[in-house]
């Protein structure tokens, strides 16, 4: 680790214990945005962050109402002539089930070796907390930041950011900036520093198949009425072929093909498909034929059933034809695919192929556009220098399979370029049991953010 600011380093070393205590306090708040019973916890996490920002010396911290969970906004704008950065992160977390697979309770953070285990440790409270700590350290040691910074911490990222676009539109004026730094991404395989340049979009829908008004006897009605569970299975089986291609007509229309150069750059990344397979613990990797794992994950769209239910699922047997069956289906989208158009394509295909004798409906639950950011933007280059200076290794540029819908919103609503600067490890178990963060990454990440502001201050405007 190369650190050039001795005072900043000394401060960070001296305040380490208090910083871990503070980080764990934030992790203890079960801010699960998807579950209504945690709405109070989401608000509590937001208030906690507004307080922490204020204590760090950042100004105008407030909980801005969105109609859903509040946005935390704060700023520090005393660097005249320097660029203004809008920092984005989220304080909400994913649900924790299946709870029995956690080795310790998800909201009781524990340090095991080099790792801190808790829901949200990596996604995204680790990044959010590191930003607050970077500001605190810079303000404590220098009395100011090298750039103007506006902080925007959202509380609905894990449930589709449903209210954020409108809030961004309503707050265009005060969100004026030169660049957005999104800290919600991670490193490449083997903990190699990375800058994410591509994110997939998301279309999330539910399919409902309804037959008889109530469950009926499978002896009396089997062979006479359509079974909603069978019908749903038929529908789902028709959505994707054995070649991994999605069969919805028009699904690939807006996918921009990778250029030879892009394919070469992805192939040059240090990635071992077999080691990756073993780490996931599956007998084989599957997907769209003709594409590598990294291409399928970052540059090709996908379709998956996220949950499926209906009928009798208890112990033993119960001979019924269920009255209804349901599935949640999501697609990860790339390049020019529009979530609403993809939903419409899915809906009309499902309705077309649904067997007679049942009523099949499809409705959309969430959507977000994919995004691709320029690798040669001065702010991206500043982030690369900051990562190299702190982690001691130049970053690789990657396309991630996940989605941060707000990334596209910053581009389209605020007209701002986006740099994705995060530091969690690729196998951090985000969204899964036993989420963790490497504390060395978290510590160095704080220095990276501080260094990023120094690097951005040097960029000619
Ligand atoms: Zn996240």
CSV table of C-alpha atoms and ligand atoms in Angstrom, one decimal:
chain,number,residue,atom,x,y,z
A,1,UNK,CA,0.0,0.0,0.0
A,2,UNK,CA,1.4,3.4,-1.0
A,3,UNK,CA,0.1,6.2,1.0
A,4,UNK,CA,1.5,9.7,0.5
A,5,UNK,CA,-0.5,11.6,3.1
A,6,UNK,CA,1.2,10.8,6.4
A,7,UNK,CA,-1.2,12.8,8.6
A,8,UNK,CA,-4.2,11.1,7.0
A,9,UNK,CA,-2.6,7.7,7.5
A,10,UNK,CA,-1.7,8.4,11.1
A,11,UNK,CA,-5.3,9.6,11.8
A,12,UNK,CA,-6.8,6.5,10.2
A,13,UNK,CA,-4.5,4.2,12.2
A,14,UNK,CA,-5.3,6.1,15.5
A,15,UNK,CA,-9.1,5.9,14.9
A,16,UNK,CA,-9.3,2.4,13.7
A,17,UNK,CA,-11.1,0.9,16.7
A,18,UNK,CA,-13.7,3.6,16.9
A,19,UNK,CA,-14.3,3.2,13.2
A,20,UNK,CA,-15.0,-0.6,13.5
A,21,UNK,CA,-17.4,0.1,16.4
A,22,UNK,CA,-19.2,2.7,14.2
A,23,UNK,CA,-19.3,0.3,11.2
A,24,UNK,CA,-20.8,-2.4,13.3
A,25,UNK,CA,-23.4,0.0,14.7
A,26,UNK,CA,-24.6,0.7,11.2
A,27,UNK,CA,-24.6,-3.0,10.3
A,28,UNK,CA,-26.8,-3.8,13.4
A,29,UNK,CA,-29.7,-1.9,11.9
A,30,UNK,CA,-31.8,-4.4,9.8
A,31,UNK,CA,-32.6,-2.0,7.0
A,32,UNK,CA,-34.2,-4.5,4.7
A,33,UNK,CA,-36.0,-2.3,2.2
A,34,UNK,CA,-38.2,-5.0,0.6
A,35,UNK,CA,-40.0,-5.9,3.8
A,36,UNK,CA,-42.6,-3.4,5.1
A,37,UNK,CA,-42.0,-4.4,8.7
A,38,UNK,CA,-38.5,-3.0,8.4
A,39,UNK,CA,-39.5,0.5,7.2
A,40,UNK,CA,-38.7,1.9,10.6
A,41,UNK,CA,-35.3,0.3,10.5
A,42,UNK,CA,-34.6,1.8,7.0
A,43,UNK,CA,-35.4,5.2,8.4
A,44,UNK,CA,-33.2,4.5,11.4
A,45,UNK,CA,-30.3,3.6,9.2
A,46,UNK,CA,-30.8,6.8,7.2
A,47,UNK,CA,-30.9,8.9,10.4
A,48,UNK,CA,-27.7,7.1,11.6
A,49,UNK,CA,-25.9,8.1,8.4
A,50,UNK,CA,-27.1,11.7,8.5
A,51,UNK,CA,-25.7,11.9,12.0
A,52,UNK,CA,-22.4,10.3,11.1
A,53,UNK,CA,-22.0,12.6,8.1
A,54,UNK,CA,-22.6,15.6,10.4
A,55,UNK,CA,-20.2,14.4,13.0
A,56,UNK,CA,-17.6,13.9,10.2
A,57,UNK,CA,-18.0,17.6,9.3
A,58,UNK,CA,-20.1,17.2,6.2
A,59,UNK,CA,-22.9,19.8,6.0
A,60,UNK,CA,-26.6,20.0,5.3
A,61,UNK,CA,-27.3,16.4,6.2
A,62,UNK,CA,-30.9,15.6,5.8
A,63,UNK,CA,-33.4,12.8,5.3
A,64,UNK,CA,-35.1,13.7,2.1
A,65,UNK,CA,-38.6,12.2,1.6
A,66,UNK,CA,-39.2,10.2,-1.5
A,67,UNK,CA,-42.6,8.6,-0.8
A,68,UNK,CA,-40.7,5.5,0.2
A,69,UNK,CA,-37.6,5.0,2.3
A,70,UNK,CA,-35.8,8.4,2.6
A,71,UNK,CA,-32.7,9.5,0.7
A,72,UNK,CA,-29.8,10.7,2.9
A,73,UNK,CA,-28.4,13.9,1.3
A,74,UNK,CA,-25.4,15.9,2.6
A,75,UNK,CA,-22.7,18.0,1.1
A,76,UNK,CA,-19.4,19.8,1.6
A,77,UNK,CA,-19.0,22.6,-1.0
A,78,UNK,CA,-16.0,24.7,0.1
A,79,UNK,CA,-13.5,23.9,-2.6
A,80,UNK,CA,-14.1,26.8,-5.1
A,81,UNK,CA,-12.8,26.1,-8.6
A,82,UNK,CA,-12.5,22.3,-7.9
A,83,UNK,CA,-14.8,19.8,-9.4
A,84,UNK,CA,-18.0,18.6,-7.7
A,85,UNK,CA,-18.6,14.9,-7.2
A,86,UNK,CA,-21.9,13.3,-6.5
A,87,UNK,CA,-21.3,10.2,-4.4
A,88,UNK,CA,-23.9,7.4,-4.5
A,89,UNK,CA,-24.3,4.4,-2.2
A,90,UNK,CA,-27.3,2.7,-0.5
A,91,UNK,CA,-28.0,1.9,3.1
A,92,UNK,CA,-30.7,-0.7,2.5
A,93,UNK,CA,-29.9,-4.4,2.4
A,94,UNK,CA,-31.3,-7.6,1.0
A,95,UNK,CA,-33.5,-9.9,3.1
A,96,UNK,CA,-31.6,-12.6,5.1
A,97,UNK,CA,-33.4,-15.8,4.5
A,98,UNK,CA,-32.6,-18.7,4.6
A,99,UNK,CA,-31.6,-17.7,8.1
A,100,UNK,CA,-30.4,-21.2,9.1
A,101,UNK,CA,-27.5,-21.0,6.6
A,102,UNK,CA,-25.9,-18.1,8.4
A,103,UNK,CA,-23.0,-19.1,10.7
A,104,UNK,CA,-23.9,-16.1,12.9
A,105,UNK,CA,-26.9,-13.8,13.1
A,106,UNK,CA,-27.0,-11.5,10.1
A,107,UNK,CA,-27.4,-8.3,12.1
A,108,UNK,CA,-24.9,-9.1,14.8
A,109,UNK,CA,-21.6,-8.3,13.0
A,110,UNK,CA,-18.6,-10.4,13.9
A,111,UNK,CA,-15.0,-10.3,12.9
A,112,UNK,CA,-13.6,-13.7,11.9
A,113,UNK,CA,-10.0,-13.5,10.8
A,114,UNK,CA,-9.7,-10.8,8.2
A,115,UNK,CA,-13.4,-10.7,7.5
A,116,UNK,CA,-16.3,-8.8,9.0
A,117,UNK,CA,-19.5,-10.9,8.6
A,118,UNK,CA,-23.0,-9.3,8.5
A,119,UNK,CA,-25.8,-8.6,6.1
A,120,UNK,CA,-24.7,-5.4,4.2
A,121,UNK,CA,-21.0,-5.7,5.2
A,122,UNK,CA,-20.1,-5.4,1.6
A,123,UNK,CA,-23.3,-4.5,-0.2
A,124,UNK,CA,-23.4,-1.6,0.4
A,125,UNK,CA,-22.9,-0.4,4.0
A,126,UNK,CA,-19.1,-1.1,3.7
A,127,UNK,CA,-18.8,1.4,0.9
A,128,UNK,CA,-21.1,3.9,2.4
A,129,UNK,CA,-19.3,3.8,5.7
A,130,UNK,CA,-15.9,4.0,4.0
A,131,UNK,CA,-17.1,7.2,2.3
A,132,UNK,CA,-18.1,8.8,5.5
A,133,UNK,CA,-14.8,7.8,7.1
A,134,UNK,CA,-12.8,9.1,4.2
A,135,UNK,CA,-14.5,12.5,4.6
A,136,UNK,CA,-14.0,12.4,8.4
A,137,UNK,CA,-10.3,11.7,8.0
A,138,UNK,CA,-9.7,14.4,5.4
A,139,UNK,CA,-11.7,17.0,7.3
A,140,UNK,CA,-10.0,16.1,10.6
A,141,UNK,CA,-6.5,16.3,9.2
A,142,UNK,CA,-6.8,19.0,6.6
A,143,UNK,CA,-9.8,20.9,7.6
A,144,UNK,CA,-11.3,20.5,4.1
A,145,UNK,CA,-11.8,18.3,1.1
A,146,UNK,CA,-9.9,18.8,-2.1
A,147,UNK,CA,-13.1,18.7,-4.2
A,148,UNK,CA,-16.8,19.5,-3.5
A,149,UNK,CA,-18.7,16.5,-2.6
A,150,UNK,CA,-22.5,15.8,-2.5
A,151,UNK,CA,-23.5,12.6,-0.8
A,152,UNK,CA,-26.6,10.7,-1.8
A,153,UNK,CA,-27.3,7.5,0.0
A,154,UNK,CA,-30.4,5.7,-1.1
A,155,UNK,CA,-32.7,3.3,0.9
A,156,UNK,CA,-34.4,1.4,-1.9
A,157,UNK,CA,-31.7,0.0,-4.1
A,158,UNK,CA,-32.4,-3.6,-3.1
A,159,UNK,CA,-36.0,-3.2,-3.9
A,160,UNK,CA,-35.8,-1.6,-7.3
A,161,UNK,CA,-35.1,2.1,-6.5
A,162,UNK,CA,-38.8,2.8,-7.3
A,163,UNK,CA,-38.9,6.3,-6.0
A,164,UNK,CA,-35.4,7.5,-6.9
A,165,UNK,CA,-35.8,8.6,-10.5
A,166,UNK,CA,-38.6,11.0,-9.5
A,167,UNK,CA,-36.6,12.3,-6.6
A,168,UNK,CA,-33.6,12.9,-8.9
A,169,UNK,CA,-35.9,14.8,-11.4
A,170,UNK,CA,-37.3,17.0,-8.6
A,171,UNK,CA,-33.8,17.7,-7.2
A,172,UNK,CA,-31.9,18.3,-10.4
A,173,UNK,CA,-30.8,21.8,-9.3
A,174,UNK,CA,-29.1,20.8,-6.1
A,175,UNK,CA,-27.6,17.7,-7.6
A,176,UNK,CA,-25.5,19.7,-10.1
A,177,UNK,CA,-22.1,18.1,-10.3
A,178,UNK,CA,-19.3,17.2,-12.7
A,179,UNK,CA,-19.3,13.5,-12.1
A,180,UNK,CA,-21.0,10.7,-10.2
A,181,UNK,CA,-19.0,8.2,-8.2
A,182,UNK,CA,-21.1,5.1,-7.5
A,183,UNK,CA,-19.6,2.9,-4.8
A,184,UNK,CA,-21.5,-0.4,-5.0
A,185,UNK,CA,-19.3,-2.7,-7.0
A,186,UNK,CA,-16.4,-5.0,-6.4
A,187,UNK,CA,-13.0,-6.2,-7.5
A,188,UNK,CA,-12.2,-8.9,-10.0
A,189,UNK,CA,-11.4,-12.6,-9.3
A,190,UNK,CA,-8.5,-13.0,-6.9
A,191,UNK,CA,-9.2,-9.6,-5.3
A,192,UNK,CA,-7.7,-7.7,-8.2
A,193,UNK,CA,-8.6,-4.0,-8.2
A,194,UNK,CA,-11.2,-3.4,-10.8
A,195,UNK,CA,-13.3,-0.6,-12.3
A,196,UNK,CA,-16.7,-1.7,-13.4
A,197,UNK,CA,-17.6,-0.1,-16.8
A,198,UNK,CA,-20.7,-2.1,-17.6
A,199,UNK,CA,-23.8,-3.1,-15.5
A,200,UNK,CA,-26.7,-5.1,-16.6
A,201,UNK,CA,-30.3,-3.8,-16.4
A,202,UNK,CA,-33.2,-5.7,-14.9
A,203,UNK,CA,-36.8,-6.6,-15.7
A,204,UNK,CA,-38.6,-8.3,-13.0
A,205,UNK,CA,-42.1,-9.8,-13.4
A,206,UNK,CA,-44.6,-12.2,-11.8
A,207,UNK,CA,-46.6,-14.8,-13.7
A,208,UNK,CA,-49.9,-15.9,-12.1
A,209,UNK,CA,-51.9,-18.9,-13.4
A,210,UNK,CA,-55.4,-19.4,-12.0
A,211,UNK,CA,-57.7,-22.4,-12.6
A,212,UNK,CA,-60.5,-23.4,-10.4
A,213,UNK,CA,-61.8,-21.1,-7.6
A,214,UNK,CA,-60.5,-23.5,-5.0
A,215,UNK,CA,-58.2,-26.6,-5.0
A,216,UNK,CA,-60.0,-29.6,-6.4
A,217,UNK,CA,-59.7,-33.4,-6.0
A,218,UNK,CA,-57.2,-34.8,-8.5
A,219,UNK,CA,-59.2,-38.0,-8.8
A,220,UNK,CA,-62.4,-36.3,-9.6
A,221,UNK,CA,-61.0,-33.6,-11.9
A,222,UNK,CA,-57.6,-35.0,-13.1
A,223,UNK,CA,-57.8,-35.3,-16.9
A,224,UNK,CA,-60.7,-32.9,-17.0
A,225,UNK,CA,-59.4,-29.4,-15.9
A,226,UNK,CA,-56.1,-27.8,-16.6
A,227,UNK,CA,-53.7,-27.8,-13.7
A,228,UNK,CA,-52.2,-24.3,-13.1
A,229,UNK,CA,-48.9,-25.8,-11.8
A,230,UNK,CA,-48.6,-27.9,-15.0
A,231,UNK,CA,-49.5,-25.0,-17.1
A,232,UNK,CA,-47.0,-22.7,-15.4
A,233,UNK,CA,-44.2,-25.4,-15.9
A,234,UNK,CA,-45.1,-25.5,-19.6
A,235,UNK,CA,-44.9,-21.7,-19.9
A,236,UNK,CA,-41.6,-21.5,-18.1
A,237,UNK,CA,-40.1,-24.4,-20.1
A,238,UNK,CA,-40.9,-22.5,-23.2
A,239,UNK,CA,-39.1,-19.3,-22.2
A,240,UNK,CA,-35.5,-20.6,-22.7
A,241,UNK,CA,-34.1,-23.3,-25.0
A,242,UNK,CA,-31.5,-25.9,-24.2
A,243,UNK,CA,-28.9,-23.7,-26.0
A,244,UNK,CA,-29.4,-21.1,-23.3
A,245,UNK,CA,-31.1,-18.7,-25.7
A,246,UNK,CA,-34.2,-16.9,-24.5
A,247,UNK,CA,-37.1,-17.7,-26.8
A,248,UNK,CA,-39.2,-14.6,-26.3
A,249,UNK,CA,-39.6,-13.0,-29.8
A,250,UNK,CA,-37.7,-9.8,-30.1
A,251,UNK,CA,-35.7,-10.4,-26.9
A,252,UNK,CA,-32.3,-9.9,-28.5
A,253,UNK,CA,-33.4,-7.1,-30.9
A,254,UNK,CA,-31.7,-4.3,-28.9
A,255,UNK,CA,-28.6,-6.2,-27.8
A,256,UNK,CA,-25.5,-4.6,-29.3
A,257,UNK,CA,-23.0,-7.3,-30.3
A,258,UNK,CA,-19.6,-7.2,-28.7
A,259,UNK,CA,-16.8,-6.0,-31.1
A,260,UNK,CA,-13.8,-8.2,-31.7
A,261,UNK,CA,-11.7,-5.8,-29.6
A,262,UNK,CA,-14.2,-6.0,-26.7
A,263,UNK,CA,-14.1,-9.8,-26.9
A,264,UNK,CA,-10.3,-9.8,-26.9
A,265,UNK,CA,-10.2,-7.4,-23.9
A,266,UNK,CA,-12.5,-9.7,-21.9
A,267,UNK,CA,-10.6,-12.8,-23.0
A,268,UNK,CA,-7.4,-11.1,-21.7
A,269,UNK,CA,-8.7,-10.8,-18.2
A,270,UNK,CA,-7.0,-13.2,-15.8
A,271,UNK,CA,-9.9,-15.6,-15.3
A,272,UNK,CA,-9.9,-19.3,-14.9
A,273,UNK,CA,-13.4,-20.8,-15.7
A,274,UNK,CA,-12.6,-24.1,-14.1
A,275,UNK,CA,-11.5,-22.6,-10.8
A,276,UNK,CA,-14.6,-20.3,-10.9
A,277,UNK,CA,-16.8,-23.4,-11.4
A,278,UNK,CA,-15.2,-25.2,-8.5
A,279,UNK,CA,-15.6,-22.2,-6.2
A,280,UNK,CA,-19.3,-21.9,-7.0
A,281,UNK,CA,-19.6,-25.7,-6.4
A,282,UNK,CA,-21.6,-26.7,-9.4
A,283,UNK,CA,-21.1,-29.7,-11.7
A,284,UNK,CA,-21.0,-27.5,-14.8
A,285,UNK,CA,-21.3,-23.9,-16.0
A,286,UNK,CA,-24.1,-23.4,-18.4
A,287,UNK,CA,-25.5,-20.6,-20.5
A,288,UNK,CA,-26.0,-19.2,-24.0
A,289,UNK,CA,-23.9,-21.2,-26.4
A,290,UNK,CA,-21.1,-19.3,-28.3
A,291,UNK,CA,-20.1,-17.0,-25.4
A,292,UNK,CA,-17.6,-17.3,-22.6
A,293,UNK,CA,-18.5,-17.1,-19.0
A,294,UNK,CA,-17.4,-13.4,-18.7
A,295,UNK,CA,-19.3,-12.5,-21.9
A,296,UNK,CA,-22.4,-14.3,-20.7
A,297,UNK,CA,-22.2,-12.6,-17.3
A,298,UNK,CA,-21.4,-9.1,-18.3
A,299,UNK,CA,-22.4,-8.6,-21.9
A,300,UNK,CA,-25.3,-10.9,-22.7
A,301,UNK,CA,-28.8,-10.9,-21.3
A,302,UNK,CA,-30.3,-13.7,-19.2
A,303,UNK,CA,-33.6,-15.0,-17.9
A,304,UNK,CA,-34.2,-16.8,-14.6
A,305,UNK,CA,-37.0,-18.0,-12.4
A,306,UNK,CA,-36.5,-16.4,-9.0
A,307,UNK,CA,-39.2,-18.3,-7.2
A,308,UNK,CA,-42.1,-20.7,-8.0
A,309,UNK,CA,-44.9,-21.8,-5.9
A,310,UNK,CA,-48.4,-23.3,-5.9
A,311,UNK,CA,-50.3,-26.3,-4.6
A,312,UNK,CA,-49.5,-28.7,-1.8
A,313,UNK,CA,-45.9,-28.5,-0.5
A,314,UNK,CA,-46.3,-30.1,3.0
A,315,UNK,CA,-45.1,-33.5,4.1
A,316,UNK,CA,-46.7,-36.6,2.7
A,317,UNK,CA,-49.3,-36.5,-0.1
A,318,UNK,CA,-52.4,-34.5,-0.8
A,319,UNK,CA,-54.2,-35.3,-4.0
A,320,UNK,CA,-55.3,-32.0,-5.4
A,321,UNK,CA,-55.2,-29.9,-8.5
A,322,UNK,CA,-54.1,-26.6,-7.1
A,323,UNK,CA,-56.3,-23.6,-7.8
A,324,UNK,CA,-53.4,-21.4,-8.8
A,325,UNK,CA,-49.6,-21.3,-9.3
A,326,UNK,CA,-47.1,-18.5,-9.6
A,327,UNK,CA,-43.6,-17.6,-10.6
A,328,UNK,CA,-41.3,-14.7,-10.3
A,329,UNK,CA,-39.1,-14.2,-13.3
A,330,UNK,CA,-36.3,-11.8,-14.0
A,331,UNK,CA,-34.2,-10.9,-16.9
A,332,UNK,CA,-30.8,-9.2,-16.7
A,333,UNK,CA,-30.5,-6.8,-19.7
A,334,UNK,CA,-27.6,-5.3,-21.6
A,335,UNK,CA,-26.7,-2.3,-23.8
A,336,UNK,CA,-29.9,-0.9,-25.5
A,337,UNK,CA,-32.5,-3.3,-24.0
A,338,UNK,CA,-35.3,-1.4,-22.4
A,339,UNK,CA,-37.0,-3.1,-19.4
A,340,UNK,CA,-40.5,-2.0,-20.3
A,341,UNK,CA,-40.2,-3.3,-23.9
A,342,UNK,CA,-38.7,-6.6,-22.6
A,343,UNK,CA,-41.6,-6.9,-20.1
A,344,UNK,CA,-44.1,-6.3,-22.9
A,345,UNK,CA,-42.4,-9.0,-25.0
A,346,UNK,CA,-42.5,-11.4,-22.1
A,347,UNK,CA,-46.1,-10.6,-21.3
A,348,UNK,CA,-47.4,-11.1,-24.9
A,349,UNK,CA,-45.3,-14.3,-25.4
A,350,UNK,CA,-46.6,-15.8,-22.1
A,351,UNK,CA,-50.2,-15.0,-22.9
A,352,UNK,CA,-49.7,-16.5,-26.4
A,353,UNK,CA,-48.3,-19.8,-25.2
A,354,UNK,CA,-50.4,-20.2,-22.1
A,355,UNK,CA,-52.6,-23.3,-22.4
A,356,UNK,CA,-56.4,-23.0,-22.5
A,357,UNK,CA,-58.4,-23.8,-19.4
A,358,UNK,CA,-56.6,-21.4,-17.1
A,359,UNK,CA,-56.3,-17.6,-16.8
A,360,UNK,CA,-52.7,-16.4,-17.1
A,361,UNK,CA,-51.6,-12.9,-16.2
A,362,UNK,CA,-48.2,-11.2,-16.1
A,363,UNK,CA,-47.3,-8.1,-14.2
A,364,UNK,CA,-44.1,-6.1,-13.9
A,365,UNK,CA,-42.5,-5.7,-10.4
A,366,UNK,CA,-39.4,-3.7,-11.2
A,367,UNK,CA,-37.2,-2.5,-14.0
A,368,UNK,CA,-33.9,-0.8,-14.6
A,369,UNK,CA,-31.8,0.1,-17.6
A,370,UNK,CA,-28.4,-1.3,-18.3
A,371,UNK,CA,-25.4,1.0,-18.5
A,372,UNK,CA,-22.0,1.2,-20.0
A,373,UNK,CA,-19.5,4.0,-19.0
A,374,UNK,CA,-16.5,5.3,-20.9
A,375,UNK,CA,-13.2,3.9,-19.9
A,376,UNK,CA,-11.2,6.9,-21.1
A,377,UNK,CA,-13.1,9.5,-19.1
A,378,UNK,CA,-10.7,11.7,-17.0
A,379,UNK,CA,-12.7,10.7,-13.8
A,380,UNK,CA,-12.3,7.0,-14.7
A,381,UNK,CA,-8.6,7.6,-15.1
A,382,UNK,CA,-8.4,9.4,-11.8
A,383,UNK,CA,-10.2,6.4,-10.1
A,384,UNK,CA,-7.6,4.1,-11.8
A,385,UNK,CA,-4.7,6.1,-10.4
A,386,UNK,CA,-6.3,6.2,-6.9
A,387,UNK,CA,-6.7,2.4,-6.9
A,388,UNK,CA,-3.2,1.8,-8.1
A,389,UNK,CA,-1.8,4.3,-5.5
A,390,UNK,CA,-3.6,2.6,-2.6
A,391,UNK,CA,-3.9,-1.0,-3.5
A,392,UNK,CA,-0.6,-1.2,-5.3
A,393,UNK,CA,-1.9,-2.6,-8.5
A,394,UNK,CA,-3.5,-1.1,-11.7
A,395,UNK,CA,-7.2,-2.0,-12.0
A,396,UNK,CA,-8.7,-4.1,-14.7
A,397,UNK,CA,-11.9,-2.9,-16.4
A,398,UNK,CA,-14.9,-5.2,-16.1
A,399,UNK,CA,-18.5,-5.6,-17.0
A,400,UNK,CA,-20.6,-6.8,-14.1
A,401,UNK,CA,-23.6,-9.1,-14.3
A,402,UNK,CA,-25.5,-7.2,-11.6
A,403,UNK,CA,-27.7,-4.1,-11.9
A,404,UNK,CA,-27.5,-0.6,-10.4
A,405,UNK,CA,-30.5,1.0,-12.2
A,406,UNK,CA,-29.7,4.4,-10.8
A,407,UNK,CA,-26.5,4.3,-12.9
A,408,UNK,CA,-28.5,4.8,-16.0
A,409,UNK,CA,-30.7,7.4,-14.3
A,410,UNK,CA,-27.7,9.6,-13.4
A,411,UNK,CA,-26.7,9.5,-17.1
A,412,UNK,CA,-30.2,10.2,-18.4
A,413,UNK,CA,-31.8,12.4,-15.8
A,414,UNK,CA,-28.8,14.4,-14.5
A,415,UNK,CA,-26.7,14.1,-17.7
A,416,UNK,CA,-23.6,13.1,-15.6
A,417,UNK,CA,-20.8,10.7,-16.4
A,418,UNK,CA,-20.5,7.9,-13.9
A,419,UNK,CA,-17.5,6.2,-12.4
A,420,UNK,CA,-18.0,3.0,-10.5
A,421,UNK,CA,-15.5,2.8,-7.6
A,422,UNK,CA,-16.0,0.0,-5.1
A,423,UNK,CA,-13.7,-2.5,-3.4
A,424,UNK,CA,-15.6,-5.6,-2.2
A,425,UNK,CA,-14.4,-9.0,-3.2
A,426,UNK,CA,-16.2,-11.0,-5.9
A,427,UNK,CA,-17.1,-13.9,-3.6
A,428,UNK,CA,-18.4,-11.7,-0.8
A,429,UNK,CA,-21.8,-13.5,-0.7
A,430,UNK,CA,-23.8,-10.4,-1.3
A,431,UNK,CA,-27.6,-11.1,-1.3
A,432,UNK,CA,-26.7,-14.6,0.2
A,433,UNK,CA,-26.1,-16.0,3.7
A,434,UNK,CA,-22.8,-15.1,5.4
A,435,UNK,CA,-22.1,-11.9,3.5
A,436,UNK,CA,-18.6,-10.6,4.4
A,437,UNK,CA,-16.1,-7.9,3.7
A,438,UNK,CA,-12.3,-8.2,3.7
A,439,UNK,CA,-11.4,-5.6,6.3
A,440,UNK,CA,-8.1,-4.9,4.5
A,441,UNK,CA,-10.1,-3.9,1.5
A,442,UNK,CA,-12.4,-1.7,3.6
A,443,UNK,CA,-9.4,0.0,5.2
A,444,UNK,CA,-7.6,0.5,1.9
A,445,UNK,CA,-10.9,1.5,0.3
A,446,UNK,CA,-11.1,4.5,2.7
A,447,UNK,CA,-7.7,5.6,1.5
A,448,UNK,CA,-8.8,5.0,-2.1
A,449,UNK,CA,-11.7,7.4,-1.7
A,450,UNK,CA,-9.5,10.0,-0.1
A,451,UNK,CA,-7.0,9.6,-2.8
A,452,UNK,CA,-9.7,9.8,-5.5
A,453,UNK,CA,-10.7,13.2,-4.3
A,454,UNK,CA,-7.0,14.3,-4.5
A,455,UNK,CA,-6.7,12.9,-8.0
A,456,UNK,CA,-9.9,14.5,-9.2
A,457,UNK,CA,-8.8,17.9,-7.9
A,458,UNK,CA,-5.8,17.6,-10.2
A,459,UNK,CA,-7.9,16.9,-13.3
A,460,UNK,CA,-7.9,20.0,-15.6
A,461,UNK,CA,-11.5,21.2,-16.0
B,1,LIG,ZN1,-25.7,-2.8,-3.7
